[in-house]
CSV table of C-alpha atoms and ligand atoms in Angstrom, one decimal:
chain,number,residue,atom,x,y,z
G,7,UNK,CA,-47.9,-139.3,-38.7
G,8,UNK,CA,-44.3,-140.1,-39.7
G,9,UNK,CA,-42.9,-140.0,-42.9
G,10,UNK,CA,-41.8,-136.2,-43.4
G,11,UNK,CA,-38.4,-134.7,-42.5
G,12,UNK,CA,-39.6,-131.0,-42.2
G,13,UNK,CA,-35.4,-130.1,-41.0
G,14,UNK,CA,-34.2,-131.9,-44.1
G,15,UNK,CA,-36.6,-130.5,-46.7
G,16,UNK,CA,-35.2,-126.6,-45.3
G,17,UNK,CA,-31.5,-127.4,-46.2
G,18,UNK,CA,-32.8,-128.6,-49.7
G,19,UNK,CA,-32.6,-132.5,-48.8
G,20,UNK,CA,-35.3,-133.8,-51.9
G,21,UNK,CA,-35.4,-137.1,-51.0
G,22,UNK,CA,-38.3,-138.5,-50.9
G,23,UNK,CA,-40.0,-135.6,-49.7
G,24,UNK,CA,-41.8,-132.6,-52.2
G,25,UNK,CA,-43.6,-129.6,-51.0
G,26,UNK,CA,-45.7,-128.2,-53.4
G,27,UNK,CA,-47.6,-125.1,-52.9
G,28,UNK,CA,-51.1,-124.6,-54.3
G,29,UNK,CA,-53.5,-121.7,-55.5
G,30,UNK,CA,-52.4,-118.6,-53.7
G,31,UNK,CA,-49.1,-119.5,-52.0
G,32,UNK,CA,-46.1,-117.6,-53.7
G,33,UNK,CA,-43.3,-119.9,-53.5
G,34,UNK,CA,-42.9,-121.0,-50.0
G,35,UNK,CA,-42.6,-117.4,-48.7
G,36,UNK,CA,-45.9,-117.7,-47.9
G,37,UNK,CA,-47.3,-117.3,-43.9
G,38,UNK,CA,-50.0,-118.8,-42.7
G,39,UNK,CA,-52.2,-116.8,-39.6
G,40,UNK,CA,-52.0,-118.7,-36.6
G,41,UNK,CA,-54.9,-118.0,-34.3
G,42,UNK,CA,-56.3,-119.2,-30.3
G,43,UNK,CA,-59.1,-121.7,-30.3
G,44,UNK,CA,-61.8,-118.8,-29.9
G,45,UNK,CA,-60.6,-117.8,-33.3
G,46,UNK,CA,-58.6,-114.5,-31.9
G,47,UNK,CA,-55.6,-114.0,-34.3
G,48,UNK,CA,-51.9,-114.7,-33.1
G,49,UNK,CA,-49.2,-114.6,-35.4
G,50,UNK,CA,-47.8,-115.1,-38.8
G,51,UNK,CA,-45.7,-118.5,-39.4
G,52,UNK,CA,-44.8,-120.0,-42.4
G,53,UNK,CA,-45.2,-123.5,-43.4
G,54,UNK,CA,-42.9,-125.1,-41.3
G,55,UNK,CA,-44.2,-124.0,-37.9
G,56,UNK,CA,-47.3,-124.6,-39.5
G,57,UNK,CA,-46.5,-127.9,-39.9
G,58,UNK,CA,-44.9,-129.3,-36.7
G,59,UNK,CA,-48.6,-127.4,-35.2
G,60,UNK,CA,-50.2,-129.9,-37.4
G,61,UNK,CA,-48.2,-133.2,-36.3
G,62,UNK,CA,-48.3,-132.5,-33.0
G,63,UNK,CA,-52.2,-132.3,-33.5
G,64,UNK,CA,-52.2,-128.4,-31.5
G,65,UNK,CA,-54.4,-127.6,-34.9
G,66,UNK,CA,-58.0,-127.3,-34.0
G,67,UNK,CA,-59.8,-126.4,-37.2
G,68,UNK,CA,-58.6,-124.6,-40.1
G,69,UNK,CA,-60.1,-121.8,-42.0
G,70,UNK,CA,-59.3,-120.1,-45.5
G,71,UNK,CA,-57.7,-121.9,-48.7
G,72,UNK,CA,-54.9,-125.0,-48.7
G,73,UNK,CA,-51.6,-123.6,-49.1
G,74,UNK,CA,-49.5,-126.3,-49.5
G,75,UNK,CA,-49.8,-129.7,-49.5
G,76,UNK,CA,-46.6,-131.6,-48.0
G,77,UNK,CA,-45.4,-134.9,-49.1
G,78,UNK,CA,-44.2,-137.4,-47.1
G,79,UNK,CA,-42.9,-140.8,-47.2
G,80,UNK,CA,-45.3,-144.1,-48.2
G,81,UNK,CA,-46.9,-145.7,-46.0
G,82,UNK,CA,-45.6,-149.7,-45.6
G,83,UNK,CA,-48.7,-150.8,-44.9
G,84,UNK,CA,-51.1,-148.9,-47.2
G,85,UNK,CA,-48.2,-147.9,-49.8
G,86,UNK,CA,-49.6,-144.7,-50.0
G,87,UNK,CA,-48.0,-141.7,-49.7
G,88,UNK,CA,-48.1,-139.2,-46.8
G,89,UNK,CA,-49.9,-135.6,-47.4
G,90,UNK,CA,-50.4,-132.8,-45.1
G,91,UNK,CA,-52.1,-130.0,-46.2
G,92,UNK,CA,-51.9,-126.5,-44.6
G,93,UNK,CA,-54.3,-124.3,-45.0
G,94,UNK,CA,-53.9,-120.3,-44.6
G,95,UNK,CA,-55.6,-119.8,-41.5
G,96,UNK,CA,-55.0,-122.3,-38.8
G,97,UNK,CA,-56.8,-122.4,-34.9
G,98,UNK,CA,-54.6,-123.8,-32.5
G,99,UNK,CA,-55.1,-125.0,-29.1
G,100,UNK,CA,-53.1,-124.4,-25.9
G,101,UNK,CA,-51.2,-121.9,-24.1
G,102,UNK,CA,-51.1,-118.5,-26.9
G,103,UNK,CA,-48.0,-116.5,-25.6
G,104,UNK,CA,-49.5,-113.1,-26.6
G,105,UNK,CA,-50.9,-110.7,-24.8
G,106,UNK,CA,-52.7,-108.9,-27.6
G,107,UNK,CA,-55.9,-111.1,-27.4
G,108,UNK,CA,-56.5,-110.8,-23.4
G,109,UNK,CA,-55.3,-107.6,-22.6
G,110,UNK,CA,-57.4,-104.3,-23.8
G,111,UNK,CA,-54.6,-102.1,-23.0
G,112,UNK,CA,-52.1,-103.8,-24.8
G,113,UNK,CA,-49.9,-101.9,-26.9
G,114,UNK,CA,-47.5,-102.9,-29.6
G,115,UNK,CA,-44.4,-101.6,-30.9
G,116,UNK,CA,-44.1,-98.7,-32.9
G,117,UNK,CA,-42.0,-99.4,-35.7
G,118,UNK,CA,-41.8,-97.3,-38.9
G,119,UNK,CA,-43.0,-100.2,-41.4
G,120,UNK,CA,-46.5,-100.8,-39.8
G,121,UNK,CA,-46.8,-96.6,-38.8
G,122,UNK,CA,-47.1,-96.2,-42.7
G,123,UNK,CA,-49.1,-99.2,-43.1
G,124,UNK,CA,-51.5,-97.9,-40.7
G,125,UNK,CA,-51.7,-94.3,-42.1
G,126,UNK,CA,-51.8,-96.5,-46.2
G,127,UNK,CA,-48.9,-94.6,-47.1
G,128,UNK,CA,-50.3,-91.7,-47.3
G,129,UNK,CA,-49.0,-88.3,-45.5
G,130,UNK,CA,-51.4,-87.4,-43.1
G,131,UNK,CA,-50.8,-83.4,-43.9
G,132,UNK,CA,-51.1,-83.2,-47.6
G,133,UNK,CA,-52.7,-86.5,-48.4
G,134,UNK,CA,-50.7,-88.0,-51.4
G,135,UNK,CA,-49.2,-91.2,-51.4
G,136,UNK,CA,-45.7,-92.2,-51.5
G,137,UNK,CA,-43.5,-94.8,-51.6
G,138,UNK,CA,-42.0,-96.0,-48.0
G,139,UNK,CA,-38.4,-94.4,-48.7
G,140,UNK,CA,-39.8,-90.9,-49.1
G,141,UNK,CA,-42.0,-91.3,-46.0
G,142,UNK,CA,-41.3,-90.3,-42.5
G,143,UNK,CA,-42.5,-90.9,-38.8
G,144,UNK,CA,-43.6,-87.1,-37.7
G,145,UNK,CA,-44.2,-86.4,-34.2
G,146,UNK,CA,-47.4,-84.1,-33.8
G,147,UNK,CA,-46.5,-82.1,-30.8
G,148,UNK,CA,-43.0,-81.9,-31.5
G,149,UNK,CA,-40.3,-83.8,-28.6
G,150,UNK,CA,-38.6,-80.0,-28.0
G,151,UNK,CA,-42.3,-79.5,-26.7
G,152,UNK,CA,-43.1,-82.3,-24.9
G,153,UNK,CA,-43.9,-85.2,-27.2
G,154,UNK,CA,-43.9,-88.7,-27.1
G,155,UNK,CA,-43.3,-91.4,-28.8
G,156,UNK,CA,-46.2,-93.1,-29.3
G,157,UNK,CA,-49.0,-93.8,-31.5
G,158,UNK,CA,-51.0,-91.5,-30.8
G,159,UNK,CA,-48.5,-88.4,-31.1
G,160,UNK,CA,-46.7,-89.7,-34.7
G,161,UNK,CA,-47.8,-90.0,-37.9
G,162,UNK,CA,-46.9,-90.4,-41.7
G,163,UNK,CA,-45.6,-87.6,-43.1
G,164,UNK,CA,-43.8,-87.1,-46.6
G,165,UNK,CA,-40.5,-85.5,-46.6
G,166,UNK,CA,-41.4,-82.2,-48.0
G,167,UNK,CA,-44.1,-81.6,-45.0
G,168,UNK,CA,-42.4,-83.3,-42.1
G,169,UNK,CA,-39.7,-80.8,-43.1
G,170,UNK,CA,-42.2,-77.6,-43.4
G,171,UNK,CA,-44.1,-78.5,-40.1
G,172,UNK,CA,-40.5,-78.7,-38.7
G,173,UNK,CA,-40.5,-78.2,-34.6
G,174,UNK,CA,-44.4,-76.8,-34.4
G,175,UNK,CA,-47.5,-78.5,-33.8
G,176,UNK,CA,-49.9,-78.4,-36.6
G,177,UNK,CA,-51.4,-75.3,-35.1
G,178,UNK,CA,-48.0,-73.5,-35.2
G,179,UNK,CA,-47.6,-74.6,-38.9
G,180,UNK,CA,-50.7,-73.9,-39.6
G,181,UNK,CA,-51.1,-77.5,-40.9
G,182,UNK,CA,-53.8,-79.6,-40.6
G,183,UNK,CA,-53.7,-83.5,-40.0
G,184,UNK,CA,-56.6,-85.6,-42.4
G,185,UNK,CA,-56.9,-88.1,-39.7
G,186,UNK,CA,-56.3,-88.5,-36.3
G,187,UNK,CA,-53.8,-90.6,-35.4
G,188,UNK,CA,-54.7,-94.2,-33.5
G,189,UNK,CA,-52.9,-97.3,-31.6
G,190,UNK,CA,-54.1,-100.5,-33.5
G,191,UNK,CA,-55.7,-103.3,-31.5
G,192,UNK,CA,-53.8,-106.3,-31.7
G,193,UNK,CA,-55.7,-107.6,-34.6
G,194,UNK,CA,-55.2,-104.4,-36.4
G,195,UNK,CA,-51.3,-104.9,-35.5
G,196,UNK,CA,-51.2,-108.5,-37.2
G,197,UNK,CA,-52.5,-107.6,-39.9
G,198,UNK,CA,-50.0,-104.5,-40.6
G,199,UNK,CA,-47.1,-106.2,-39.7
G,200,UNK,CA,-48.1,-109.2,-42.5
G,201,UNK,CA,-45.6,-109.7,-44.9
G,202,UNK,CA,-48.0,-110.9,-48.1
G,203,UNK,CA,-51.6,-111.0,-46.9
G,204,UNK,CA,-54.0,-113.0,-49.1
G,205,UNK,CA,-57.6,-111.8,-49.8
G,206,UNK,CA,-58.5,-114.9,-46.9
G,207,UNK,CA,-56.1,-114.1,-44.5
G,208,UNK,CA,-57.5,-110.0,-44.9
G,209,UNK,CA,-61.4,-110.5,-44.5
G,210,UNK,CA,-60.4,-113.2,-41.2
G,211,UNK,CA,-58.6,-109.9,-40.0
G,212,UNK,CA,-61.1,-107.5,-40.7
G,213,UNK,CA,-64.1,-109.3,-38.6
G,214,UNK,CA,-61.8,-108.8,-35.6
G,215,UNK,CA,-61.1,-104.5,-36.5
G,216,UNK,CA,-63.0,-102.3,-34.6
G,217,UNK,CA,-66.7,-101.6,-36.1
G,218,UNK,CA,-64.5,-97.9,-35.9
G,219,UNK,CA,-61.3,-98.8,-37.1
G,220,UNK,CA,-59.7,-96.6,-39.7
G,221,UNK,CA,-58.3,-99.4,-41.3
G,222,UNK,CA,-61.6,-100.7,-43.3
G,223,UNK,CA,-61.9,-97.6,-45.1
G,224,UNK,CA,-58.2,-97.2,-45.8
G,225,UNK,CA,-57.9,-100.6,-47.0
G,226,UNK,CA,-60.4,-100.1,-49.5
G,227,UNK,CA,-58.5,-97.1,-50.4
G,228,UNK,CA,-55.4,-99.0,-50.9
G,229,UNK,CA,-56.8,-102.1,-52.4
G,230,UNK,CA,-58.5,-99.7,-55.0
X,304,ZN,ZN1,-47.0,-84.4,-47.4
């Protein structure tokens, strides 16, 4: 199980060790899903993590396509050299640290990147799409009456609207919202916090949405 300085090849030591990605990996920017035993998605790592799982044998199966293939040392008594290969969906056992897979009412953050991933970048009064920058988080019942902070009360709204509904609820403007606005599940949350989610990685994360979830009809929007 020795033979590979994971430390060394991150500060660019070559020596004798190569990492070469395969297929679909871009570079070595690449995550790799981590989930529980039971399959339940956990986290994005990238190939290092992904690695020291592997040697310390916490992987219990694998799913999806190799990513990369690390090369270690040669073995003195075979002469043959070391290779790990790391898949893009890996099940690990143990202790998960999340609470997103046990706990129904668990809630994740609200940030701005995964609001507009969740509404596909669209604004949810006039429908068009737009580019992150010219998107905004618009709170439906406005704070000055009331309104929270939460998932369920924001959503994506393009400059030029957020600005129009200004501090009314739709009903005041006279607005109308195209979808209601929802707090992903934690499967849903993983997936729109990924950072470069391959076609593998996606369809693992879709069998864990919600038969209801918004998501499978807005990522067929987005992927068309
Ligand atoms: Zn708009």
């Amino acid at each position: 199980m020795m033979g590979i300085d994971l430390e060394r090849a991150d500060r660019g030591f070559a020596d004798d060790l190569r990492i070469v990605p395969t297929g679909t990996a871009r570079g070595l920017s690449q995550l790799v899903l981590r989930t529980d035993v039971a399959g339940m998605p956990l986290e994005w790592i990238d190939y290092r993590e992904a690695a020291r799982l592997y040697y310390q044998e916490q992987v219990a199966y694998t799913c999806g396509s190799a990513l990369y293939e690390l090369y270690g040392g040669v073995n003195a008594l075979t002469g043959r050299r070391t290779m790990l290969e790391i898949n893009s969906i890996v099940a690990t056992v143990g202790h998960t640290g999340n609470p997103g897979n046990t706990r129904h009412d668990y809630v994740p953050p609200l940030n701005n990147q995964t609001l507009f991933r969740r509404d596909a970048f669209l604004c949810m009064y006039c429908g068009l799409r737009f580019p992150s920058r010219e998107l905004s988080r618009d709170h439906i019942r406005p704070f000055s009456q009331g309104g929270l902070d939460v998932w369920t009360n924001v959503v994506t709204a393009c400059r030029r609207c957020n600005n129009q509904k200004a501090s009314r609820t739709p009903e005041q403007a006279k607005m109308q919202l195209i979808a209601v606005p929802f707090t992903p599940t934690y499967a849903e949350y993983i997936f729109l916090k990924g950072r470069r989610v391959l076609a593998d990685q996606m369809q693992y994360l879709l069998a864990h949405f919600p038969r209801s979830s918004p998501l499978h009809d807005r990522i067929q929007r987005w992927l068309s």
